Short mmCIF file of C-alpha atoms in Angstrom, two decimals:
data_model
loop_
_atom_site.label_atom_id
_atom_site.label_comp_id
_atom_site.label_asym_id
_atom_site.label_seq_id
_atom_site.Cartn_x
_atom_site.Cartn_y
_atom_site.Cartn_z
CA ASP A 197 86.07 107.40 62.77
CA SER A 198 87.06 103.46 62.84
CA GLY A 199 85.37 102.68 66.18
CA VAL A 200 88.21 101.69 68.22
CA THR A 201 89.86 104.07 70.90
CA GLN A 202 93.06 104.77 72.16
CA THR A 203 94.55 106.41 75.16
CA PRO A 204 96.01 108.30 75.57
CA LYS A 205 96.64 109.94 72.63
CA HIS A 206 99.96 111.38 73.28
CA LEU A 207 102.56 110.31 76.24
CA ILE A 208 106.49 111.78 77.16
CA THR A 209 107.80 109.52 79.63
CA ALA A 210 111.78 109.80 80.50
CA THR A 211 113.88 106.20 79.30
CA GLY A 212 113.48 103.85 82.36
CA GLN A 213 110.07 104.25 83.04
CA ARG A 214 107.05 101.77 82.69
CA VAL A 215 103.62 103.01 80.79
CA THR A 216 100.30 101.37 79.99
CA LEU A 217 98.21 102.23 76.55
CA ARG A 218 94.25 101.30 76.36
CA CYS A 219 92.18 100.24 73.88
CA SER A 220 88.73 99.44 73.12
CA PRO A 221 87.47 97.31 70.51
CA ARG A 222 84.38 97.97 68.25
CA SER A 223 81.41 97.15 69.26
CA GLY A 224 81.27 93.16 68.95
CA ASP A 225 84.78 92.62 68.23
CA LEU A 226 85.93 89.60 69.57
CA SER A 227 89.56 89.92 67.84
CA VAL A 228 91.97 93.04 69.47
CA TYR A 229 95.84 93.65 67.91
CA TRP A 230 98.14 95.56 68.62
CA TYR A 231 101.03 97.04 66.40
CA GLN A 232 103.90 99.72 66.62
CA GLN A 233 105.82 101.99 64.48
CA SER A 234 108.85 103.04 64.18
CA LEU A 235 110.21 105.25 61.82
CA ASP A 236 113.12 103.38 60.84
CA GLN A 237 111.06 99.70 61.06
CA GLY A 238 107.38 101.09 59.71
CA LEU A 239 104.39 99.38 60.84
CA GLN A 240 105.05 95.78 63.06
CA PHE A 241 102.73 93.36 64.37
CA LEU A 242 103.33 93.00 68.16
CA ILE A 243 100.75 90.80 69.43
CA GLN A 244 96.85 89.31 69.15
CA TYR A 245 93.81 88.75 71.36
CA TYR A 246 90.67 86.76 71.12
CA ASN A 247 88.34 86.77 73.78
CA GLY A 248 90.59 87.60 76.41
CA GLU A 249 93.28 84.62 75.27
CA GLU A 250 96.49 85.34 73.63
CA ARG A 251 95.95 84.18 69.85
CA ALA A 252 99.37 85.34 67.82
CA LYS A 253 102.61 86.73 69.23
CA GLY A 254 104.71 88.88 66.49
CA ASN A 255 107.75 91.26 67.47
CA ILE A 256 107.58 92.07 70.40
CA LEU A 257 110.18 92.39 73.52
CA GLU A 258 109.90 90.95 76.92
CA ARG A 259 109.66 93.81 78.75
CA PHE A 260 106.40 94.23 76.78
CA SER A 261 102.98 92.26 77.84
CA ALA A 262 99.24 92.96 77.11
CA GLN A 263 96.85 92.12 78.34
CA GLN A 264 92.51 91.23 77.19
CA PHE A 265 89.89 92.34 79.74
CA PRO A 266 86.46 91.01 80.29
CA ASP A 267 85.24 94.05 78.77
CA LEU A 268 87.64 93.11 75.49
CA HIS A 269 89.29 96.11 76.33
CA SER A 270 93.51 96.39 76.25
CA GLU A 271 95.98 97.56 77.57
CA LEU A 272 99.44 97.01 76.17
CA ASN A 273 102.37 97.00 78.65
CA LEU A 274 105.55 99.72 77.67
CA SER A 275 108.19 98.52 81.17
CA SER A 276 111.71 100.44 81.51
CA LEU A 277 111.52 102.13 78.38
CA GLU A 278 114.43 103.09 75.89
CA LEU A 279 115.11 105.31 73.47
CA GLY A 280 114.05 103.43 70.98
CA ASP A 281 110.57 102.15 72.09
CA SER A 282 109.02 105.33 71.08
CA ALA A 283 106.79 104.57 67.98
CA LEU A 284 102.88 104.85 66.88
CA TYR A 285 101.44 102.27 68.77
CA PHE A 286 98.11 100.93 67.23
CA CYS A 287 95.84 99.33 68.04
CA ALA A 288 92.53 97.01 65.78
CA SER A 289 90.12 95.26 65.85
CA SER A 290 88.42 93.13 64.07
CA VAL A 291 85.28 90.25 64.80
CA VAL A 292 86.69 87.59 63.68
CA GLY A 293 89.48 85.15 65.64
CA GLY A 294 90.84 84.56 62.14
CA PRO A 295 91.84 86.31 58.16
CA GLY A 296 89.65 89.61 58.58
CA GLU A 297 89.82 93.12 58.12
CA GLN A 298 90.85 95.19 60.70
CA TYR A 299 90.01 97.91 62.08
CA PHE A 300 92.63 100.82 63.49
CA GLY A 301 92.60 102.84 66.56
CA PRO A 302 93.95 106.40 65.91
CA GLY A 303 97.55 105.83 68.00
CA THR A 304 98.65 106.95 70.54
CA ARG A 305 101.79 108.56 70.04
CA LEU A 306 104.79 107.57 72.41
CA THR A 307 107.33 109.94 73.06
CA VAL A 308 110.97 108.29 75.30
CA THR A 309 113.47 111.09 76.53
CA LYS B 282 114.87 90.29 51.06
CA ASN B 283 111.56 92.12 52.88
CA GLU B 284 108.43 89.37 52.84
CA VAL B 285 106.59 92.43 51.39
CA GLU B 286 107.78 94.70 48.68
CA GLN B 287 106.28 97.42 47.10
CA SER B 288 107.38 99.39 44.33
CA PRO B 289 106.94 102.69 44.06
CA GLN B 290 108.46 104.23 47.38
CA ASN B 291 107.44 107.63 46.55
CA LEU B 292 105.10 108.82 43.82
CA THR B 293 103.89 112.01 42.27
CA ALA B 294 101.26 113.11 40.28
CA GLN B 295 98.60 115.82 39.08
CA GLU B 296 95.21 115.86 39.67
CA GLY B 297 93.04 113.24 36.86
CA GLU B 298 96.11 110.77 36.87
CA PHE B 299 95.57 107.42 36.81
CA ILE B 300 97.15 105.67 39.29
CA THR B 301 98.80 102.04 40.40
CA ILE B 302 101.27 101.16 43.30
CA ASN B 303 102.69 97.73 43.51
CA CYS B 304 102.56 94.89 46.03
CA SER B 305 104.79 91.66 45.84
CA TYR B 306 104.86 88.51 48.82
CA SER B 307 106.98 86.01 48.97
CA VAL B 308 105.19 83.67 52.10
CA GLY B 309 102.05 82.15 51.87
CA ILE B 310 99.12 84.06 52.37
CA SER B 311 95.39 83.89 52.98
CA ALA B 312 94.05 87.51 52.67
CA LEU B 313 95.41 90.88 51.53
CA HIS B 314 95.07 94.29 52.91
CA TRP B 315 95.05 98.01 51.62
CA LEU B 316 95.49 100.34 54.03
CA GLN B 317 95.58 104.05 54.30
CA GLN B 318 97.17 106.45 55.79
CA HIS B 319 96.82 109.45 55.97
CA PRO B 320 99.90 112.98 57.93
CA GLY B 321 97.58 113.14 61.78
CA GLY B 322 99.07 109.40 61.01
CA GLY B 323 95.32 107.07 61.19
CA ILE B 324 94.89 104.39 59.42
CA VAL B 325 92.03 103.41 57.78
CA SER B 326 91.49 99.86 55.87
CA LEU B 327 90.81 100.55 52.32
CA PHE B 328 90.18 96.36 51.08
CA MET B 329 90.91 92.49 51.90
CA LEU B 330 90.93 90.19 49.36
CA SER B 331 91.97 87.18 48.78
CA SER B 332 91.12 86.56 44.53
CA GLY B 333 89.92 88.42 41.88
CA LYS B 334 88.95 92.61 42.22
CA LYS B 335 86.99 94.63 44.44
CA LYS B 336 86.09 98.00 43.94
CA HIS B 337 85.48 101.02 46.37
CA GLY B 338 84.03 104.72 44.67
CA ARG B 339 87.70 105.38 42.45
CA LEU B 340 89.88 102.50 44.41
CA ILE B 341 90.62 99.24 42.16
CA ALA B 342 92.69 96.55 44.29
CA THR B 343 93.10 93.30 42.01
CA ILE B 344 95.94 90.30 43.63
CA ASN B 345 96.65 87.81 41.74
CA ILE B 346 98.03 84.79 44.07
CA GLN B 347 99.93 82.28 41.81
CA GLU B 348 101.93 85.42 40.54
CA LYS B 349 101.71 86.14 44.14
CA HIS B 350 100.74 90.19 43.43
CA SER B 351 98.45 92.76 44.32
CA SER B 352 98.14 96.23 42.82
CA LEU B 353 95.50 98.85 43.64
CA HIS B 354 94.16 101.61 41.05
CA ILE B 355 93.19 105.01 41.87
CA THR B 356 90.98 106.60 39.31
CA ALA B 357 90.92 110.54 38.45
CA SER B 358 93.35 111.12 41.05
CA HIS B 359 92.67 114.25 43.88
CA PRO B 360 94.69 115.42 46.44
CA ARG B 361 92.23 114.32 49.03
CA ASP B 362 94.12 110.47 47.78
CA SER B 363 97.38 111.93 49.43
CA ALA B 364 98.55 109.42 51.61
CA VAL B 365 100.98 106.69 52.50
CA TYR B 366 99.53 103.51 51.23
CA ILE B 367 100.46 100.64 52.75
CA CYS B 368 99.79 96.96 51.54
CA ALA B 369 99.93 93.76 54.34
CA VAL B 370 99.23 89.97 54.21
CA SER B 371 97.50 87.68 56.67
CA HIS B 372 100.36 85.06 57.42
CA HIS B 373 99.35 81.30 56.22
CA ASN B 374 95.98 80.94 58.74
CA THR B 375 97.21 83.32 61.06
CA ASP B 376 95.68 86.64 62.08
CA LYS B 377 99.20 87.90 61.95
CA LEU B 378 99.63 91.37 59.33
CA ILE B 379 102.79 91.51 57.69
CA PHE B 380 103.43 95.36 56.14
CA GLY B 381 105.13 96.77 52.84
CA THR B 382 107.15 100.01 53.98
CA GLY B 383 103.74 101.82 52.17
CA THR B 384 104.22 103.85 48.93
CA ARG B 385 103.67 107.81 49.56
CA LEU B 386 101.66 110.00 47.39
CA GLN B 387 101.06 113.50 46.54
CA VAL B 388 99.06 114.31 44.33
CA PHE B 389 98.86 118.11 43.06
CA PRO B 390 95.85 119.93 41.94
#
């Protein structure tokens, strides 16, 4: 158990819908990262927050947005969902703002039908 | 060409064999990570290294910064080592991880 929690574990929804994925980092970790793992693209970095502020952005679509709240939990919002958004979404946390060991949550499996 | 390349893509071994997985990268990095992903999907960080060598139990990771190459070794492999092993690099002074495509390892009794 990494200490990082993600909810829900599974999510099935229809095209065009909007969903919110939630992540709680390990106690004391200030950085939260979001990753997408799809069959055709592998693991890709989406976005990072550090102590409430956006720190780095990767291949995140405009239909996706994220935020980190004062209690350090983070939410990833996916809207206007398409079939291709079906994937495993991981969050990870680390203590530091710079390069450091990251602890991964169990992931949320999103299926868009 | 991917910025992080792993080989082999698939690896089959008999229990007890010594295993090596290779990772090459083409970008400037501040650290390299080895991750393990089990069939259930969960990802565990095995190592983070920026120079030299690290060892945890039967796992050894090495990195050669000049050659932009890292290896993950598993000694005395066991069926419970069956998983996907993923190499990832922290892009130069950022937290952004760039991932390799993974090596699927199966160890048979």
